[in-house]
Each structure stands twice: as C-alpha cells, then as structure tokens.
XYZ file of N, CA and C in Angstrom:
144
model
N 0.846 -1.178 0.000
C 0.000 0.000 0.000
C 0.895 1.245 0.000
N 0.564 2.194 -0.837
C 1.357 3.415 -0.938
C 0.710 4.538 -0.140
N 1.466 5.596 0.073
C 0.947 6.766 0.785
C -0.248 7.362 0.050
N -0.174 7.398 -1.271
C -1.287 7.941 -2.056
C -2.560 7.131 -1.863
N -2.405 5.819 -1.708
C -3.577 4.976 -1.483
C -4.194 5.243 -0.116
N -3.343 5.510 0.876
C -3.830 5.775 2.229
C -4.447 7.164 2.321
N -3.702 8.160 1.866
C -4.147 9.550 1.963
C -5.126 9.881 0.855
N -4.917 9.300 -0.290
C -5.736 9.608 -1.462
C -5.066 10.697 -2.273
N -5.314 10.713 -3.559
C -4.696 11.717 -4.417
C -5.613 12.920 -4.583
N -6.641 12.998 -3.771
C -7.555 14.126 -3.811
C -6.850 15.440 -3.510
N -5.869 15.410 -2.602
C -5.180 16.648 -2.239
C -4.429 17.222 -3.434
N -3.863 16.373 -4.268
C -3.177 16.843 -5.468
C -4.164 17.486 -6.427
N -5.316 16.870 -6.580
C -6.352 17.436 -7.447
C -6.793 18.798 -6.941
N -6.972 18.923 -5.634
C -7.395 20.209 -5.053
C -6.326 21.270 -5.250
N -5.057 20.889 -5.081
C -3.969 21.848 -5.273
C -3.941 22.347 -6.711
N -4.128 21.438 -7.657
C -4.112 21.840 -9.061
C -5.293 22.740 -9.386
N -6.446 22.472 -8.792
C -7.604 23.342 -9.001
C -7.312 24.735 -8.464
N -6.686 24.812 -7.302
C -6.346 26.095 -6.702
C -5.355 26.851 -7.574
N -4.342 26.165 -8.061
C -3.355 26.792 -8.940
C -4.020 27.258 -10.223
N -4.876 26.431 -10.781
C -5.581 26.779 -12.012
C -6.451 28.014 -11.814
N -7.168 28.060 -10.702
C -8.026 29.211 -10.417
C -7.197 30.476 -10.223
N -6.073 30.370 -9.516
C -5.212 31.527 -9.288
C -4.630 32.038 -10.600
N -4.205 31.129 -11.465
C -3.659 31.524 -12.759
C -4.720 32.218 -13.599
N -5.917 31.671 -13.580
C -7.005 32.282 -14.348
C -7.308 33.692 -13.841
N -7.378 33.861 -12.522
C -7.634 35.187 -11.950
C -6.543 36.172 -12.344
N -5.303 35.720 -12.277
C -4.172 36.570 -12.628
C -4.231 37.000 -14.083
N -4.498 36.065 -14.974
C -4.539 36.378 -16.399
C -5.715 37.286 -16.749
N -6.859 37.060 -16.126
C -8.022 37.911 -16.384
C -7.745 39.328 -15.896
N -7.153 39.463 -14.717
C -6.824 40.790 -14.188
C -5.819 41.501 -15.086
N -4.819 40.780 -15.556
C -3.819 41.382 -16.444
C -4.449 41.802 -17.762
N -5.367 40.994 -18.266
C -6.032 41.326 -19.526
C -6.873 42.591 -19.365
N -7.559 42.715 -18.253
C -8.388 43.906 -18.001
C -7.549 45.173 -17.927
N -6.310 45.041 -17.476
C -5.415 46.192 -17.349
C -4.552 46.384 -18.591
N -4.811 45.599 -19.622
C -4.014 45.643 -20.857
C -2.527 45.433 -20.587
N -2.233 44.524 -19.674
C -0.842 44.227 -19.307
C -0.472 42.778 -19.631
N -1.171 42.199 -20.568
C -0.975 40.784 -20.856
C -0.077 40.610 -22.066
N 0.945 39.777 -21.915
C 1.827 39.478 -23.027
C 1.075 38.617 -24.037
N 1.251 38.903 -25.292
C 0.548 38.170 -26.346
C 0.877 36.688 -26.254
N -0.156 35.874 -26.291
C 0.018 34.433 -26.299
C -0.113 33.762 -24.949
N 0.106 34.488 -23.865
C 0.055 33.873 -22.540
C -1.370 33.448 -22.202
N -2.315 34.318 -22.418
C -3.710 34.006 -22.094
C -4.211 32.830 -22.925
N -3.896 32.835 -24.198
C -4.315 31.744 -25.068
C -3.683 30.422 -24.642
N -2.425 30.463 -24.259
C -1.740 29.251 -23.803
C -2.394 28.708 -22.539
N -2.729 29.597 -21.620
C -3.365 29.169 -20.378
C -4.740 28.571 -20.652
N -5.461 29.118 -21.608
C -6.765 28.566 -21.959
C -6.620 27.138 -22.480
N -5.589 26.890 -23.257
C -5.364 25.546 -23.779
C -5.000 24.569 -22.664
N -4.305 25.058 -21.637
C -3.910 24.211 -20.520
C -5.104 23.874 -19.633
N -6.118 24.707 -19.639
C -7.259 24.526 -18.743
C -8.133 23.405 -19.154
C-alpha cells in the first residue's frame, strides 16, 4: 500500500484546481489592465 492509497490523491487534485483558479484570476486581471503578453492568455486557456 502506498501513501497515495492511504491519503488519497484528492489533495493533489485540489492543489491543481487552486493553482488553475489563481492563474485564471491573474490572467483575467492582467487582460483587463491591458498588461498581458501576447500568447500567454491563449496558452493558459489551452492548458485549462
């Protein structure tokens, strides 16, 4: 039995959701301020 089986990999999923949400908020805020480098927002959308 591995640690992931005991603890579950749910924590990793939650961390990735948090990171994804933070990245999205950051990119949306930068876009609203016209401070976004070309291609970054589109790349993040593809990763989502």
